[in-house]
Every structure is written in C-alpha cells, then in structure tokens.
Amino acid sequence: MIKKSKKLQNPFVYEGYEGPDYFCDRTVETEKLIANLTNGRNTTLISPRKIGKTGLIHHTLNQIKQQNKDAVCIYADIFHTHNLHDFIQALGRAIVEEKLLDSRGALDKVLRFFSLWRPTVSLDPVTGAPTISVTFERSDTEYTLKSIFEYLKNSGREVFIAIDEFQTIADYPEQGTEALLRSYIQFIHNAHFVFSGSKLHLMAEMFSSPKRPFYQSTDTISLEPLHEEIYYDFASRFFKAKKGSIATDVFHQLYEQFDGYTWYMQSVLNRLYESEMHVTDYQQVRDTILGIITDKSSQYETLMNFLTSNQLQLLKAIALEGRVAQPQAHEFLQKYELPSASSIRKSLDVLKEKELVYKSQDGLMVYDRFLDLWLKRTFYR
C-alpha cells in the first residue's frame, strides 16, 4: 500500500513511518536500495539500532510502490522471534496484512492457497486498531515455509521483501535455518530481498564468511547518521512553518549529544516542537531531555533490578566513563572499584547479550543513550 503523508500535529516522527514529507533525506541510500532491488540484487542493510534503518526500509518500499503499483511490498520484523515457527508466523502475518490492504479478493486468494493458516483478527489493546495473526501446527513448519516461497514464486508479480533484524535467525534452535532459507530464496527470481540487522558482527559473519549459506549473495549498505546540515534544514523548516525557529548552534549541540542518531534526535525535537516556539538556548534542550529520562525512570529502575550486582556496577562504570576501550584494564577496574577481570568478562558478555552495551569504534558504550544519561545522573558522585 502506498503511504501518503497526512498532516500531522507534530512533524517529528520517532515511531513508524508517516510518508515522505516527514522523512529526512536518505536520498542516496534510497536510490541505491531501489536500484538494487529493481535490478534483482538482494541487499544487506547494516546499522546500529536507532539510526533510522527501519524508516529507510519503509520509505524505500513506499517509493517502489509509487513507481510500480502492482508491486507487492512486504515488511517483516523478526526481532521477537525465537524459532523457525515464529519466523513463519511473522512472515505470514506480513503477507496477510499486505494482501488485506491490497484488496479483500487478494486476501481470500492467499488464504485459499494457505489452507493450513488460521488467521485471527484482534484489536490492539492500546490503539484499538485491528491486528492480524496467523497460526498453524508446528508439525507443518517446513511445509508452510515451502508453501510461502511457492506462493511468492507463482504470484506473477514483482515482490519486494524486507526482513528486519535478520541476524535473529542465527539463534534459532533449528539446525540449518540459514541454509534452508537460502535454498528457497535463490530460486525465486521475481522476489527481491532486503536483509537488515543491527548486530554488526553477526550480520557481517552471516554474509561475509565463506562458511555461511548467504556468503556474497547480496550487496551491502552500511547506514551512517544523517548529515548534520541536511538534518538541520529539515528540522528548521518545520519550526519556521509554525513561525518559530531553532538555532543552528543549539541543533549542533543536540546532534553532538546523540551522535546524530535519528531516534533520539526525533524524540527530543518532537517535545521541543510541542512546547517551544523559539529554541535559542541549549538549556531548553537539557530541560526536554530531563523530562524524557524522568518519564523513563521507572522503566530503567525495573531494568536495573534484573541485573546482578557485578553487571550493574559495570554498566554504571561504562556510563560514567563514556567510552571504554579496555574494560578489563587494571586502571579502569581500579577507578570504579570493579571486581576481577574474569568477573567483568562474564558480566560484559551478559550486558552485550541484553544489548545494554555495544562496541563502537571508540570503545564500549551504553547502547540506549537516554539510559546512559539516566545512569550518569542517578549514580554520579
């Protein structure tokens, strides 16, 4: 379905995709993705979380649909899947939702093809919007997967499929999941794929190692933060439209604060747009950020309760240090009164697994930038 921009009360969208008018730049990346997909080149899209990867995917699919109204565009987020059965449910739900938007007749045709599927419609408990799920017996998992790819192959239409957080399949308990998917995907010439992921080392391993089934099967795009000047022009335009303004130097400080990561920037700009006409002093930004992390305090306090003493101590130390190049170095351990290097190694593995910390080019840092600020503020001495 083509996503047309509607007039929003607040133009700084930080969840979902609301159309091209509220999407900033990514012109080069969008053109590259469209060129790859429409010319039969599957693509691996790699970036840290919160930088705008999912928005870019939706924008690209929207542009493809604008250019080819007969195209089938499917987006499936598999971040919360735990096995192949969950994967097929997520992909099946995405297909059903696309066909429901396409036409009722198209949906009926899909459901007749997948006689094993039992679609159910329920209401989202928060928004009240209808949501769809599909179920099938676990014993039919591989058969259902094969049927999905047969359906796509025989659809007679160009199909564009984005699978978000694709590295998740590496943790499935079923042996050979990657090889199974690759064996189907490589023979469907009318279906073109984007495999996106935020765990850089896992994605690189999956698509760059000769030992893995997807080795050199895609082009790779690595996403960087938006260019500051382009982002400023985008933000300033909306403030000017309401006869307000945002100062260049204030925007620069905000950009530096979050390294240009889109989700954090949009979260702050959303609140500034709501409450301020003219943003001329960075103290206005500080007050806004304080409001955000205050709202998140109970969530972060609960999260801390799930960590052991060593894990929490290490997480606080990384936040206070900012960037940690050598977390097991004697100087770092001594400075923050941390336990032995072996204990730190175990705690660090857990924090990485929970995606509470990640390794940037400059060293380890807290993944969630708002959590990082909350930790600094809560535990600073």
Short mmCIF file of C-alpha atoms in Angstrom, two decimals:
data_model
loop_
_atom_site.label_atom_id
_atom_site.label_comp_id
_atom_site.label_asym_id
_atom_site.label_seq_id
_atom_site.Cartn_x
_atom_site.Cartn_y
_atom_site.Cartn_z
CA MET A 1 0.00 0.00 0.00
CA ILE A 2 1.29 3.47 -0.88
CA LYS A 3 1.87 5.58 2.22
CA LYS A 4 0.75 9.15 1.61
CA SER A 5 1.77 11.88 4.03
CA LYS A 6 -1.06 13.26 6.10
CA LYS A 7 -0.96 16.50 8.02
CA LEU A 8 0.50 15.73 11.44
CA GLN A 9 0.15 17.90 14.51
CA ASN A 10 3.77 17.14 15.32
CA PRO A 11 6.05 16.54 12.32
CA PHE A 12 8.90 14.92 14.25
CA VAL A 13 8.01 11.25 13.94
CA TYR A 14 10.09 8.86 16.04
CA GLU A 15 7.96 5.72 15.76
CA GLY A 16 6.79 4.27 12.45
CA TYR A 17 6.73 5.88 9.02
CA GLU A 18 4.27 8.62 8.10
CA GLY A 19 5.19 9.26 4.47
CA PRO A 20 7.87 11.11 2.51
CA ASP A 21 7.04 14.60 3.85
CA TYR A 22 8.17 13.55 7.33
CA PHE A 23 11.17 11.53 6.25
CA CYS A 24 14.54 13.25 6.25
CA ASP A 25 16.92 12.81 3.33
CA ARG A 26 18.48 9.33 2.83
CA THR A 27 18.23 10.14 -0.89
CA VAL A 28 21.43 8.32 -1.81
CA GLU A 29 20.61 5.25 0.28
CA THR A 30 17.02 5.13 -1.03
CA GLU A 31 18.17 5.34 -4.65
CA LYS A 32 20.79 2.65 -4.04
CA LEU A 33 18.25 0.31 -2.43
CA ILE A 34 15.70 0.85 -5.18
CA ALA A 35 18.34 0.30 -7.88
CA ASN A 36 19.49 -2.91 -6.22
CA LEU A 37 16.03 -4.35 -5.71
CA THR A 38 14.54 -3.43 -9.05
CA ASN A 39 17.59 -4.89 -10.81
CA GLY A 40 17.45 -8.19 -8.95
CA ARG A 41 20.21 -7.57 -6.40
CA ASN A 42 19.33 -8.61 -2.86
CA THR A 43 20.74 -6.24 -0.25
CA THR A 44 22.13 -6.45 3.26
CA LEU A 45 21.43 -3.27 5.25
CA ILE A 46 23.56 -2.94 8.37
CA SER A 47 23.41 -0.24 11.03
CA PRO A 48 23.19 0.17 14.80
CA ARG A 49 19.69 0.48 16.19
CA LYS A 50 18.03 3.90 16.47
CA ILE A 51 19.81 5.34 13.43
CA GLY A 52 16.87 5.17 11.02
CA LYS A 53 17.24 1.76 9.36
CA THR A 54 13.58 0.73 9.62
CA GLY A 55 12.37 4.12 8.43
CA LEU A 56 14.62 3.85 5.39
CA ILE A 57 13.19 0.41 4.57
CA HIS A 58 9.58 1.65 4.76
CA HIS A 59 10.46 4.74 2.72
CA THR A 60 12.13 2.60 0.05
CA LEU A 61 9.19 0.20 -0.19
CA ASN A 62 6.85 3.18 -0.37
CA GLN A 63 8.84 4.66 -3.26
CA ILE A 64 8.87 1.32 -5.08
CA LYS A 65 5.10 1.12 -4.71
CA GLN A 66 4.79 4.65 -6.09
CA GLN A 67 6.77 3.61 -9.17
CA ASN A 68 5.09 0.21 -9.62
CA LYS A 69 1.59 -0.02 -8.20
CA ASP A 70 1.43 -3.76 -8.99
CA ALA A 71 4.47 -4.49 -6.83
CA VAL A 72 3.98 -6.48 -3.64
CA CYS A 73 5.93 -4.92 -0.76
CA ILE A 74 6.26 -6.92 2.44
CA TYR A 75 7.97 -5.90 5.67
CA ALA A 76 8.56 -8.42 8.48
CA ASP A 77 10.30 -7.61 11.76
CA ILE A 78 11.61 -10.85 13.30
CA PHE A 79 13.33 -9.32 16.34
CA HIS A 80 10.99 -11.05 18.78
CA THR A 81 11.02 -14.46 17.06
CA HIS A 82 12.71 -17.40 18.76
CA ASN A 83 12.49 -20.24 16.24
CA LEU A 84 11.54 -21.11 12.67
CA HIS A 85 7.86 -21.46 13.59
CA ASP A 86 7.84 -17.88 14.92
CA PHE A 87 9.64 -16.70 11.79
CA ILE A 88 7.00 -18.19 9.51
CA GLN A 89 4.23 -16.67 11.63
CA ALA A 90 5.86 -13.24 11.34
CA LEU A 91 6.33 -13.57 7.58
CA GLY A 92 2.84 -15.00 7.13
CA ARG A 93 1.31 -12.15 9.10
CA ALA A 94 3.18 -9.62 6.95
CA ILE A 95 1.86 -11.27 3.76
CA VAL A 96 -1.71 -11.34 5.07
CA GLU A 97 -1.53 -7.67 6.13
CA GLU A 98 -0.19 -6.64 2.71
CA LYS A 99 -2.95 -8.54 0.94
CA LEU A 100 -5.61 -7.17 3.29
CA LEU A 101 -4.53 -3.67 2.28
CA ASP A 102 -4.29 -4.73 -1.37
CA SER A 103 -7.86 -5.97 -1.69
CA ARG A 104 -10.25 -8.36 0.02
CA GLY A 105 -10.22 -10.59 -3.06
CA ALA A 106 -6.44 -10.83 -2.97
CA LEU A 107 -6.57 -11.78 0.71
CA ASP A 108 -9.13 -14.51 0.07
CA LYS A 109 -6.87 -15.92 -2.66
CA VAL A 110 -3.94 -16.04 -0.23
CA LEU A 111 -5.96 -17.79 2.44
CA ARG A 112 -7.24 -20.38 -0.03
CA PHE A 113 -3.64 -21.07 -1.07
CA PHE A 114 -2.53 -21.46 2.55
CA SER A 115 -5.23 -23.81 3.70
CA LEU A 116 -3.26 -24.54 6.89
CA TRP A 117 -3.31 -20.91 8.03
CA ARG A 118 -5.85 -19.85 10.63
CA PRO A 119 -5.88 -16.04 10.57
CA THR A 120 -7.31 -14.23 13.56
CA VAL A 121 -8.13 -10.55 13.86
CA SER A 122 -7.97 -8.81 17.23
CA LEU A 123 -7.86 -5.23 18.43
CA ASP A 124 -4.65 -3.61 19.60
CA PRO A 125 -5.18 -3.03 23.35
CA VAL A 126 -3.70 0.48 23.12
CA THR A 127 -4.66 1.91 19.72
CA GLY A 128 -7.81 -0.12 19.10
CA ALA A 129 -6.63 -0.78 15.53
CA PRO A 130 -7.22 -4.28 14.11
CA THR A 131 -4.20 -6.58 14.15
CA ILE A 132 -3.80 -9.88 12.33
CA SER A 133 -2.02 -13.09 13.26
CA VAL A 134 -1.74 -16.45 11.56
CA THR A 135 -1.36 -19.82 13.24
CA PHE A 136 -0.56 -23.32 12.03
CA GLU A 137 0.61 -26.58 13.55
CA ARG A 138 4.29 -26.82 14.44
CA SER A 139 4.47 -30.14 12.62
CA ASP A 140 3.70 -28.24 9.39
CA THR A 141 6.51 -25.67 9.82
CA GLU A 142 8.80 -26.61 6.92
CA TYR A 143 5.89 -27.39 4.63
CA THR A 144 4.38 -23.97 5.36
CA LEU A 145 7.70 -22.25 4.69
CA LYS A 146 7.99 -24.04 1.36
CA SER A 147 4.42 -23.04 0.53
CA ILE A 148 5.18 -19.37 1.22
CA PHE A 149 8.03 -19.32 -1.26
CA GLU A 150 6.00 -21.26 -3.81
CA TYR A 151 3.22 -18.71 -3.45
CA LEU A 152 5.66 -15.82 -3.97
CA LYS A 153 7.24 -17.53 -6.96
CA ASN A 154 3.88 -18.19 -8.63
CA SER A 155 2.28 -14.84 -7.77
CA GLY A 156 3.05 -13.37 -11.19
CA ARG A 157 4.11 -10.08 -9.60
CA GLU A 158 7.34 -8.41 -8.55
CA VAL A 159 7.74 -9.00 -4.82
CA PHE A 160 9.93 -6.92 -2.52
CA ILE A 161 10.52 -8.33 0.95
CA ALA A 162 12.35 -6.68 3.83
CA ILE A 163 13.25 -8.89 6.79
CA ASP A 164 14.32 -6.70 9.70
CA GLU A 165 16.73 -7.87 12.41
CA PHE A 166 17.66 -10.78 10.18
CA GLN A 167 20.56 -11.84 12.42
CA THR A 168 17.94 -13.23 14.83
CA ILE A 169 17.75 -16.45 12.78
CA ALA A 170 21.32 -17.31 13.84
CA ASP A 171 19.98 -18.03 17.34
CA TYR A 172 17.15 -20.34 16.26
CA PRO A 173 17.39 -23.85 17.76
CA GLU A 174 16.70 -25.50 14.39
CA GLN A 175 19.89 -26.54 12.67
CA GLY A 176 20.39 -25.30 9.13
CA THR A 177 17.83 -22.46 9.13
CA GLU A 178 20.11 -20.18 7.11
CA ALA A 179 20.75 -22.90 4.51
CA LEU A 180 17.03 -23.70 4.31
CA LEU A 181 16.07 -20.08 3.65
CA ARG A 182 18.90 -19.62 1.17
CA SER A 183 17.83 -22.74 -0.75
CA TYR A 184 14.37 -21.21 -1.35
CA ILE A 185 15.38 -17.58 -1.87
CA GLN A 186 17.99 -18.18 -4.57
CA PHE A 187 15.44 -19.70 -6.96
CA ILE A 188 12.71 -17.06 -6.70
CA HIS A 189 13.65 -14.60 -9.42
CA ASN A 190 10.62 -12.34 -9.04
CA ALA A 191 11.23 -11.80 -5.30
CA HIS A 192 13.90 -9.38 -4.10
CA PHE A 193 15.08 -9.11 -0.52
CA VAL A 194 16.47 -6.66 2.00
CA PHE A 195 18.10 -8.37 4.98
CA SER A 196 18.62 -5.73 7.64
CA GLY A 197 20.24 -6.06 11.03
CA SER A 198 21.65 -4.11 13.94
CA LYS A 199 24.15 -6.62 15.36
CA LEU A 200 27.03 -5.68 13.14
CA HIS A 201 29.35 -8.60 13.89
CA LEU A 202 26.62 -11.21 13.37
CA MET A 203 25.42 -9.68 10.11
CA ALA A 204 28.98 -9.39 8.82
CA GLU A 205 29.62 -13.03 9.70
CA MET A 206 26.42 -14.24 8.04
CA PHE A 207 27.08 -12.50 4.72
CA SER A 208 30.90 -12.35 4.59
CA SER A 209 32.03 -15.76 5.82
CA PRO A 210 32.62 -18.45 3.16
CA LYS A 211 31.27 -20.97 5.66
CA ARG A 212 27.78 -19.42 5.74
CA PRO A 213 24.97 -20.06 3.21
CA PHE A 214 24.38 -16.37 2.42
CA TYR A 215 28.06 -15.74 1.64
CA GLN A 216 28.42 -12.99 -1.01
CA SER A 217 24.78 -13.34 -2.01
CA THR A 218 23.92 -9.66 -1.51
CA ASP A 219 25.14 -6.11 -1.94
CA THR A 220 25.86 -4.42 1.39
CA ILE A 221 24.82 -0.95 2.54
CA SER A 222 26.08 0.38 5.88
CA LEU A 223 23.96 3.20 7.26
CA GLU A 224 25.60 6.28 8.77
CA PRO A 225 23.94 9.13 10.74
CA LEU A 226 22.16 11.80 8.74
CA HIS A 227 24.34 14.69 7.58
CA GLU A 228 24.01 17.45 10.18
CA GLU A 229 23.33 20.34 7.79
CA ILE A 230 20.66 18.42 5.90
CA TYR A 231 19.04 17.34 9.16
CA TYR A 232 19.08 20.93 10.44
CA ASP A 233 17.37 22.22 7.30
CA PHE A 234 14.72 19.51 7.71
CA ALA A 235 14.08 20.40 11.37
CA SER A 236 14.25 24.16 10.84
CA ARG A 237 11.66 24.00 8.08
CA PHE A 238 9.01 22.67 10.46
CA PHE A 239 9.77 25.25 13.16
CA LYS A 240 9.60 28.03 10.57
CA ALA A 241 6.27 26.69 9.32
CA LYS A 242 4.77 27.48 12.74
CA LYS A 243 6.58 30.85 12.75
CA GLY A 244 9.18 29.57 15.21
CA SER A 245 12.87 28.76 14.98
CA ILE A 246 15.65 26.51 16.21
CA ALA A 247 19.14 27.99 16.44
CA THR A 248 21.92 26.38 14.43
CA ASP A 249 24.29 26.16 17.41
CA VAL A 250 21.61 24.57 19.60
CA PHE A 251 20.86 21.97 16.94
CA HIS A 252 24.59 21.30 16.61
CA GLN A 253 24.88 20.60 20.35
CA LEU A 254 21.88 18.27 20.18
CA TYR A 255 23.40 16.47 17.20
CA GLU A 256 26.71 16.07 19.03
CA GLN A 257 24.93 14.88 22.19
CA PHE A 258 23.43 11.89 20.37
CA ASP A 259 25.97 11.47 17.54
CA GLY A 260 23.17 12.23 15.07
CA TYR A 261 21.23 9.05 15.94
CA THR A 262 17.82 9.71 14.47
CA TRP A 263 15.52 8.17 17.08
CA TYR A 264 16.98 10.17 19.97
CA MET A 265 17.09 13.35 17.91
CA GLN A 266 13.47 12.92 16.82
CA SER A 267 12.36 12.17 20.38
CA VAL A 268 13.84 15.44 21.63
CA LEU A 269 12.73 17.51 18.62
CA ASN A 270 9.20 16.14 18.99
CA ARG A 271 8.94 17.53 22.52
CA LEU A 272 10.68 20.78 21.68
CA TYR A 273 8.25 21.33 18.81
CA GLU A 274 5.35 20.69 21.18
CA SER A 275 6.44 23.07 23.93
CA GLU A 276 8.73 25.72 22.39
CA MET A 277 8.23 28.35 19.69
CA HIS A 278 11.84 29.53 19.53
CA VAL A 279 14.67 27.20 20.60
CA THR A 280 17.57 29.58 21.18
CA ASP A 281 19.30 28.20 24.27
CA TYR A 282 20.60 24.68 24.87
CA GLN A 283 19.09 24.79 28.35
CA GLN A 284 15.73 24.29 26.64
CA VAL A 285 17.11 21.06 25.18
CA ARG A 286 18.53 19.97 28.54
CA ASP A 287 15.15 20.51 30.20
CA THR A 288 13.47 18.47 27.46
CA ILE A 289 15.95 15.60 27.81
CA LEU A 290 15.46 15.66 31.58
CA GLY A 291 11.72 15.30 31.03
CA ILE A 292 12.27 12.28 28.79
CA ILE A 293 14.58 10.42 31.15
CA THR A 294 12.34 11.28 34.11
CA ASP A 295 9.43 9.65 32.28
CA LYS A 296 11.62 6.60 31.69
CA SER A 297 12.94 6.37 35.26
CA SER A 298 10.57 3.66 36.49
CA GLN A 299 11.33 1.57 33.38
CA TYR A 300 15.07 1.93 33.92
CA GLU A 301 14.80 1.18 37.66
CA THR A 302 12.94 -2.04 36.86
CA LEU A 303 15.62 -2.96 34.32
CA MET A 304 18.36 -2.48 36.93
CA ASN A 305 16.60 -4.93 39.23
CA PHE A 306 17.19 -7.70 36.68
CA LEU A 307 20.97 -7.22 36.77
CA THR A 308 23.38 -8.78 39.22
CA SER A 309 25.49 -6.53 41.39
CA ASN A 310 28.55 -7.01 39.16
CA GLN A 311 26.57 -6.36 35.98
CA LEU A 312 25.03 -3.20 37.38
CA GLN A 313 28.38 -1.98 38.70
CA LEU A 314 29.98 -2.49 35.30
CA LEU A 315 27.10 -0.83 33.44
CA LYS A 316 27.34 2.23 35.70
CA ALA A 317 31.10 2.39 35.20
CA ILE A 318 30.76 2.30 31.39
CA ALA A 319 28.14 5.08 31.53
CA LEU A 320 30.28 7.27 33.77
CA GLU A 321 33.38 6.68 31.66
CA GLY A 322 31.52 7.35 28.37
CA ARG A 323 33.70 5.16 26.14
CA VAL A 324 35.75 2.22 27.42
CA ALA A 325 38.43 0.90 25.10
CA GLN A 326 39.77 -1.74 27.53
CA PRO A 327 37.12 -2.80 30.08
CA GLN A 328 39.45 -5.33 31.72
CA ALA A 329 42.36 -2.91 32.12
CA HIS A 330 43.66 -2.50 35.68
CA GLU A 331 43.20 1.29 35.61
CA PHE A 332 39.50 1.02 34.68
CA LEU A 333 38.81 -1.71 37.25
CA GLN A 334 40.56 0.24 39.97
CA LYS A 335 38.94 3.57 39.11
CA TYR A 336 35.41 2.19 39.51
CA GLU A 337 36.22 -0.42 42.21
CA LEU A 338 35.20 -3.27 39.94
CA PRO A 339 35.85 -6.96 40.72
CA SER A 340 38.37 -9.17 38.93
CA ALA A 341 38.88 -9.14 35.18
CA SER A 342 37.34 -12.63 34.87
CA SER A 343 34.15 -11.49 36.63
CA ILE A 344 33.99 -8.43 34.43
CA ARG A 345 34.32 -10.61 31.34
CA LYS A 346 31.27 -12.64 32.35
CA SER A 347 29.24 -9.55 33.22
CA LEU A 348 30.21 -7.89 29.97
CA ASP A 349 29.01 -10.90 27.96
CA VAL A 350 25.61 -10.60 29.63
CA LEU A 351 25.36 -6.85 29.05
CA LYS A 352 26.23 -7.34 25.38
CA GLU A 353 23.70 -10.16 25.05
CA LYS A 354 20.99 -7.95 26.58
CA GLU A 355 22.08 -5.15 24.21
CA LEU A 356 22.70 -2.82 27.13
CA VAL A 357 26.20 -2.07 25.85
CA TYR A 358 27.82 -2.31 22.45
CA LYS A 359 31.23 -1.75 20.96
CA SER A 360 31.60 1.41 18.91
CA GLN A 361 34.74 2.47 17.05
CA ASP A 362 35.85 4.34 20.18
CA GLY A 363 35.14 1.55 22.63
CA LEU A 364 32.30 0.12 24.69
CA MET A 365 29.36 2.37 25.47
CA VAL A 366 25.80 2.14 26.80
CA TYR A 367 23.50 1.29 23.88
CA ASP A 368 20.47 3.35 24.94
CA ARG A 369 21.58 6.99 25.03
CA PHE A 370 18.75 8.01 27.34
CA LEU A 371 19.68 5.17 29.70
CA ASP A 372 23.28 6.37 29.54
CA LEU A 373 22.22 9.85 30.68
CA TRP A 374 19.93 8.40 33.37
CA LEU A 375 22.80 6.31 34.75
CA LYS A 376 25.16 9.29 34.73
CA ARG A 377 22.60 11.43 36.55
CA THR A 378 21.50 8.74 39.02
CA PHE A 379 24.89 7.38 40.04
CA TYR A 380 27.20 10.35 39.54
CA ARG A 381 29.30 11.09 42.61
#
